[in-house]
XYZ file of C-alpha atoms in Angstrom:
84
model
C -27.369 -38.962 35.174
C -27.252 -42.306 35.572
C -30.929 -43.369 37.615
C -33.776 -41.425 36.669
C -35.142 -41.747 39.766
C -33.612 -41.184 43.772
C -33.106 -44.415 44.705
C -33.766 -43.200 48.241
C -37.676 -41.310 47.798
C -37.658 -42.141 44.151
C -38.006 -38.283 43.079
C -37.271 -38.037 39.696
C -33.743 -36.409 39.662
C -35.068 -34.044 37.330
C -37.026 -32.502 39.680
C -33.953 -31.913 42.119
C -33.635 -28.543 42.635
C -29.711 -29.124 43.160
C -29.049 -31.788 40.418
C -28.400 -34.576 42.870
C -27.260 -35.046 46.702
C -23.057 -35.105 46.850
C -21.228 -37.517 48.632
C -18.592 -36.653 51.154
C -15.948 -35.361 48.856
C -18.526 -32.815 47.635
C -19.280 -34.784 44.118
C -22.477 -35.202 42.863
C -24.550 -38.561 44.183
C -25.652 -40.446 40.676
C -28.726 -42.271 42.854
C -30.092 -39.787 45.700
C -31.394 -36.249 45.733
C -30.326 -33.799 47.581
C -33.295 -34.247 49.848
C -32.092 -37.681 50.524
C -28.368 -37.422 50.571
C -25.549 -34.196 51.681
C -21.926 -35.145 52.304
C -22.505 -38.672 51.906
C -25.201 -39.370 54.613
C -28.784 -39.819 54.196
C -30.445 -37.352 55.765
C -32.967 -39.168 57.202
C -32.386 -42.255 59.568
C -34.616 -44.623 60.253
C -36.968 -47.670 58.763
C -38.380 -47.408 55.419
C -41.923 -47.210 57.166
C -40.704 -44.225 58.992
C -39.772 -42.816 55.774
C -42.678 -43.165 53.725
C -44.764 -41.559 56.825
C -42.479 -38.627 56.742
C -42.052 -38.702 52.885
C -46.210 -38.186 53.089
C -46.513 -35.713 55.618
C -44.099 -33.321 53.692
C -46.335 -34.026 50.348
C -49.767 -33.457 51.884
C -47.593 -30.004 53.650
C -47.094 -29.439 49.826
C -50.905 -29.574 48.541
C -50.501 -33.331 47.453
C -53.982 -34.886 48.321
C -53.206 -38.124 51.053
C -54.311 -40.755 47.752
C -51.931 -39.051 45.748
C -48.985 -39.018 48.702
C -49.537 -42.599 49.417
C -49.903 -43.711 45.773
C -46.156 -42.105 45.353
C -44.205 -43.725 48.127
C -45.917 -47.333 47.936
C -42.916 -48.358 45.881
C -39.752 -46.925 48.225
C -39.422 -50.162 49.623
C -38.088 -51.458 45.922
C -35.138 -48.840 45.568
C -32.092 -49.985 46.198
C -31.296 -47.758 49.451
C -34.440 -50.187 51.330
C -33.804 -53.429 49.408
C -32.209 -55.979 51.969
């Protein structure tokens, strides 16, 4: 695996139950997790701020505190997908 963290959401790739997303040709992506990338397309289309809010909401639904959700999403804008 090339990247240790998903370059869209920042999740550790080793925590991805599918071992990574899939490219359009069904090959495993080395950059993006299966939650963010499937069949060569991103599963969420929007701005990085919208994606951070989406991820924070999902994390609090799964039992993370709001502070922990904020902490884990604050660096997203530095990931490869979101860099301009």
